[in-house]
Amino acid sequence: MWTWNDYFLSLILVCDRGHQPMAQGLGAFSGRYMVHITLLAAAAALISVPVVGLYVFFQRQFIRGMLCEAVKGWDTDPGRPHD
């Protein structure tokens, strides 16, 4: 729900097309009566590339953070002796 609030807030407050968020720019591929679904899908794929790239680069840290919170007693520093 918060994402839609951010979308509408930027839709109302940002007038310059150069400063719009990428998700709002996807709206340019849909008109009142027609949606260019192929262009919309291609643009959505291009927008997701940086996020997927960051996840791949920091994958070990993401998994370590999730395991640290989910499994009690799981150590983040495997080189440290246990108590």
GROMACS .gro file of N, CA and C in nm:
model
  249
    1MET      N    1   0.082  -0.120   0.000
    1MET     CA    2   0.000   0.000   0.000
    1MET      C    3   0.086   0.126   0.000
    2TRP      N    4   0.198   0.125   0.069
    2TRP     CA    5   0.283   0.244   0.074
    2TRP      C    6   0.338   0.279  -0.064
    3THR      N    7   0.362   0.179  -0.146
    3THR     CA    8   0.416   0.206  -0.279
    3THR      C    9   0.317   0.288  -0.362
    4TRP      N   10   0.190   0.255  -0.353
    4TRP     CA   11   0.091   0.333  -0.427
    4TRP      C   12   0.083   0.474  -0.373
    5ASN      N   13   0.099   0.493  -0.243
    5ASN     CA   14   0.099   0.628  -0.187
    5ASN      C   15   0.217   0.708  -0.241
    6ASP      N   16   0.333   0.646  -0.253
    6ASP     CA   17   0.449   0.715  -0.309
    6ASP      C   18   0.425   0.748  -0.456
    7TYR      N   19   0.361   0.659  -0.527
    7TYR     CA   20   0.333   0.683  -0.669
    7TYR      C   21   0.242   0.805  -0.685
    8PHE      N   22   0.134   0.810  -0.611
    8PHE     CA   23   0.041   0.921  -0.625
    8PHE      C   24   0.099   1.052  -0.574
    9LEU      N   25   0.180   1.046  -0.469
    9LEU     CA   26   0.242   1.167  -0.417
    9LEU      C   27   0.337   1.227  -0.520
   10SER      N   28   0.418   1.143  -0.583
   10SER     CA   29   0.509   1.194  -0.686
   10SER      C   30   0.432   1.237  -0.811
   11LEU      N   31   0.321   1.172  -0.838
   11LEU     CA   32   0.239   1.210  -0.953
   11LEU      C   33   0.183   1.350  -0.935
   12ILE      N   34   0.150   1.385  -0.813
   12ILE     CA   35   0.092   1.516  -0.785
   12ILE      C   36   0.199   1.624  -0.772
   13LEU      N   37   0.309   1.592  -0.702
   13LEU     CA   38   0.407   1.695  -0.668
   13LEU      C   39   0.515   1.718  -0.773
   14VAL      N   40   0.552   1.618  -0.849
   14VAL     CA   41   0.663   1.632  -0.944
   14VAL      C   42   0.608   1.670  -1.080
   15CYS      N   43   0.646   1.786  -1.127
   15CYS     CA   44   0.597   1.833  -1.257
   15CYS      C   45   0.696   1.806  -1.369
   16ASP      N   46   0.825   1.807  -1.339
   16ASP     CA   47   0.928   1.788  -1.441
   16ASP      C   48   0.943   1.639  -1.471
   17ARG      N   49   0.931   1.601  -1.598
   17ARG     CA   50   0.941   1.460  -1.636
   17ARG      C   51   1.080   1.403  -1.610
   18GLY      N   52   1.182   1.487  -1.603
   18GLY     CA   53   1.317   1.442  -1.576
   18GLY      C   54   1.340   1.401  -1.432
   19HIS      N   55   1.252   1.443  -1.342
   19HIS     CA   56   1.266   1.412  -1.200
   19HIS      C   57   1.166   1.308  -1.150
   20GLN      N   58   1.088   1.252  -1.239
   20GLN     CA   59   0.989   1.152  -1.200
   20GLN      C   60   1.058   1.021  -1.163
   21PRO      N   61   1.000   0.945  -1.069
   21PRO     CA   62   1.053   0.811  -1.042
   21PRO      C   63   1.029   0.719  -1.162
   22MET      N   64   1.108   0.614  -1.170
   22MET     CA   65   1.098   0.523  -1.285
   22MET      C   66   0.962   0.456  -1.295
   23ALA      N   67   0.904   0.419  -1.181
   23ALA     CA   68   0.774   0.353  -1.184
   23ALA      C   69   0.667   0.446  -1.241
   24GLN      N   70   0.679   0.573  -1.215
   24GLN     CA   71   0.583   0.667  -1.270
   24GLN      C   72   0.605   0.684  -1.420
   25GLY      N   73   0.727   0.670  -1.465
   25GLY     CA   74   0.756   0.678  -1.607
   25GLY      C   75   0.693   0.565  -1.686
   26LEU      N   76   0.665   0.453  -1.620
   26LEU     CA   77   0.597   0.343  -1.688
   26LEU      C   78   0.456   0.382  -1.733
   27GLY      N   79   0.399   0.479  -1.666
   27GLY     CA   80   0.267   0.526  -1.704
   27GLY      C   81   0.263   0.589  -1.842
   28ALA      N   82   0.379   0.626  -1.895
   28ALA     CA   83   0.383   0.685  -2.028
   28ALA      C   84   0.351   0.582  -2.136
   29PHE      N   85   0.360   0.454  -2.104
   29PHE     CA   86   0.332   0.349  -2.201
   29PHE      C   87   0.185   0.308  -2.203
   30SER      N   88   0.106   0.371  -2.119
   30SER     CA   89  -0.037   0.340  -2.121
   30SER      C   90  -0.114   0.470  -2.142
   31GLY      N   91  -0.203   0.464  -2.235
   31GLY     CA   92  -0.285   0.580  -2.265
   31GLY      C   93  -0.425   0.563  -2.207
   32ARG      N   94  -0.514   0.646  -2.253
   32ARG     CA   95  -0.650   0.639  -2.202
   32ARG      C   96  -0.724   0.518  -2.256
   33TYR      N   97  -0.703   0.486  -2.383
   33TYR     CA   98  -0.776   0.376  -2.445
   33TYR      C   99  -0.686   0.262  -2.493
   34MET      N  100  -0.554   0.279  -2.481
   34MET     CA  101  -0.463   0.179  -2.536
   34MET      C  102  -0.341   0.164  -2.447
   35VAL      N  103  -0.295   0.041  -2.435
   35VAL     CA  104  -0.174   0.012  -2.357
   35VAL      C  105  -0.076  -0.059  -2.449
   36HIS      N  106   0.045  -0.008  -2.456
   36HIS     CA  107   0.151  -0.073  -2.533
   36HIS      C  108   0.217  -0.177  -2.442
   37ILE      N  109   0.159  -0.295  -2.437
   37ILE     CA  110   0.200  -0.395  -2.339
   37ILE      C  111   0.343  -0.443  -2.364
   38THR      N  112   0.386  -0.452  -2.489
   38THR     CA  113   0.522  -0.498  -2.516
   38THR      C  114   0.625  -0.395  -2.470
   39LEU      N  115   0.597  -0.268  -2.497
   39LEU     CA  116   0.688  -0.163  -2.452
   39LEU      C  117   0.686  -0.151  -2.300
   40LEU      N  118   0.569  -0.168  -2.241
   40LEU     CA  119   0.557  -0.162  -2.096
   40LEU      C  120   0.635  -0.275  -2.030
   41ALA      N  121   0.626  -0.395  -2.086
   41ALA     CA  122   0.700  -0.509  -2.031
   41ALA      C  123   0.850  -0.490  -2.047
   42ALA      N  124   0.893  -0.438  -2.161
   42ALA     CA  125   1.036  -0.414  -2.182
   42ALA      C  126   1.089  -0.307  -2.087
   43ALA      N  127   1.013  -0.202  -2.067
   43ALA     CA  128   1.056  -0.096  -1.975
   43ALA      C  129   1.059  -0.147  -1.831
   44ALA      N  130   0.962  -0.228  -1.792
   44ALA     CA  131   0.962  -0.284  -1.656
   44ALA      C  132   1.081  -0.375  -1.635
   45ALA      N  133   1.119  -0.451  -1.738
   45ALA     CA  134   1.237  -0.537  -1.728
   45ALA      C  135   1.363  -0.453  -1.714
   46LEU      N  136   1.373  -0.344  -1.789
   46LEU     CA  137   1.490  -0.257  -1.778
   46LEU      C  138   1.497  -0.188  -1.642
   47ILE      N  139   1.382  -0.151  -1.588
   47ILE     CA  140   1.381  -0.087  -1.457
   47ILE      C  141   1.423  -0.184  -1.348
   48SER      N  142   1.391  -0.312  -1.362
   48SER     CA  143   1.424  -0.409  -1.258
   48SER      C  144   1.569  -0.456  -1.263
   49VAL      N  145   1.642  -0.427  -1.371
   49VAL     CA  146   1.781  -0.473  -1.384
   49VAL      C  147   1.871  -0.421  -1.271
   50PRO      N  148   1.869  -0.292  -1.234
   50PRO     CA  149   1.956  -0.248  -1.124
   50PRO      C  150   1.924  -0.315  -0.990
   51VAL      N  151   1.797  -0.336  -0.962
   51VAL     CA  152   1.759  -0.399  -0.836
   51VAL      C  153   1.805  -0.544  -0.831
   52VAL      N  154   1.786  -0.616  -0.940
   52VAL     CA  155   1.830  -0.755  -0.947
   52VAL      C  156   1.982  -0.762  -0.941
   53GLY      N  157   2.050  -0.668  -1.006
   53GLY     CA  158   2.195  -0.664  -1.001
   53GLY      C  159   2.248  -0.640  -0.860
   54LEU      N  160   2.185  -0.549  -0.788
   54LEU     CA  161   2.225  -0.526  -0.649
   54LEU      C  162   2.201  -0.649  -0.563
   55TYR      N  163   2.089  -0.717  -0.586
   55TYR     CA  164   2.062  -0.838  -0.509
   55TYR      C  165   2.167  -0.945  -0.537
   56VAL      N  166   2.202  -0.964  -0.662
   56VAL     CA  167   2.302  -1.065  -0.697
   56VAL      C  168   2.436  -1.030  -0.634
   57PHE      N  169   2.472  -0.902  -0.637
   57PHE     CA  170   2.599  -0.859  -0.581
   57PHE      C  171   2.604  -0.875  -0.429
   58PHE      N  172   2.495  -0.843  -0.360
   58PHE     CA  173   2.490  -0.849  -0.214
   58PHE      C  174   2.411  -0.969  -0.164
   59GLN      N  175   2.400  -1.074  -0.241
   59GLN     CA  176   2.319  -1.189  -0.205
   59GLN      C  177   2.363  -1.253  -0.074
   60ARG      N  178   2.491  -1.267  -0.054
   60ARG     CA  179   2.542  -1.329   0.068
   60ARG      C  180   2.500  -1.249   0.192
   61GLN      N  181   2.504  -1.116   0.184
   61GLN     CA  182   2.464  -1.033   0.297
   61GLN      C  183   2.314  -1.042   0.322
   62PHE      N  184   2.234  -1.048   0.216
   62PHE     CA  185   2.090  -1.062   0.233
   62PHE      C  186   2.056  -1.193   0.304
   63ILE      N  187   2.115  -1.302   0.257
   63ILE     CA  188   2.086  -1.433   0.316
   63ILE      C  189   2.135  -1.437   0.460
   64ARG      N  190   2.253  -1.383   0.485
   64ARG     CA  191   2.308  -1.381   0.621
   64ARG      C  192   2.216  -1.301   0.714
   65GLY      N  193   2.166  -1.188   0.667
   65GLY     CA  194   2.077  -1.107   0.749
   65GLY      C  195   1.945  -1.177   0.777
   66MET      N  196   1.891  -1.247   0.678
   66MET     CA  197   1.765  -1.319   0.701
   66MET      C  198   1.786  -1.436   0.796
   67LEU      N  199   1.896  -1.508   0.780
   67LEU     CA  200   1.922  -1.622   0.870
   67LEU      C  201   1.951  -1.576   1.012
   68CYS      N  202   2.019  -1.466   1.024
   68CYS     CA  203   2.052  -1.414   1.157
   68CYS      C  204   1.924  -1.379   1.234
   69GLU      N  205   1.825  -1.326   1.165
   69GLU     CA  206   1.699  -1.290   1.230
   69GLU      C  207   1.607  -1.410   1.249
   70ALA      N  208   1.612  -1.505   1.157
   70ALA     CA  209   1.517  -1.616   1.161
   70ALA      C  210   1.563  -1.731   1.250
   71VAL      N  211   1.692  -1.759   1.254
   71VAL     CA  212   1.743  -1.873   1.328
   71VAL      C  213   1.816  -1.822   1.451
   72LYS      N  214   1.759  -1.850   1.567
   72LYS     CA  215   1.819  -1.803   1.692
   72LYS      C  216   1.949  -1.879   1.716
   73GLY      N  217   2.053  -1.805   1.748
   73GLY     CA  218   2.181  -1.867   1.774
   73GLY      C  219   2.269  -1.882   1.652
   74TRP      N  220   2.218  -1.841   1.536
   74TRP     CA  221   2.300  -1.850   1.416
   74TRP      C  222   2.400  -1.736   1.418
   75ASP      N  223   2.527  -1.768   1.403
   75ASP     CA  224   2.634  -1.671   1.419
   75ASP      C  225   2.666  -1.606   1.285
   76THR      N  226   2.681  -1.472   1.286
   76THR     CA  227   2.715  -1.401   1.164
   76THR      C  228   2.865  -1.405   1.137
   77ASP      N  229   2.945  -1.432   1.237
   77ASP     CA  230   3.090  -1.439   1.220
   77ASP      C  231   3.134  -1.582   1.242
   78PRO      N  232   3.150  -1.662   1.135
   78PRO     CA  233   3.183  -1.803   1.153
   78PRO      C  234   3.323  -1.826   1.209
   79GLY      N  235   3.411  -1.727   1.203
   79GLY     CA  236   3.547  -1.744   1.254
   79GLY      C  237   3.558  -1.725   1.404
   80ARG      N  238   3.454  -1.670   1.466
   80ARG     CA  239   3.458  -1.641   1.609
   80ARG      C  240   3.421  -1.766   1.688
   81PRO      N  241   3.499  -1.796   1.795
   81PRO     CA  242   3.462  -1.914   1.877
   81PRO      C  243   3.331  -1.892   1.951
   82HIS      N  244   3.254  -2.000   1.965
   82HIS     CA  245   3.124  -1.992   2.033
   82HIS      C  246   3.143  -1.991   2.184
   83ASP      N  247   3.050  -1.928   2.253
   83ASP     CA  248   3.054  -1.923   2.401
   83ASP      C  249   3.005  -2.049   2.464
   0.00000   0.00000   0.00000
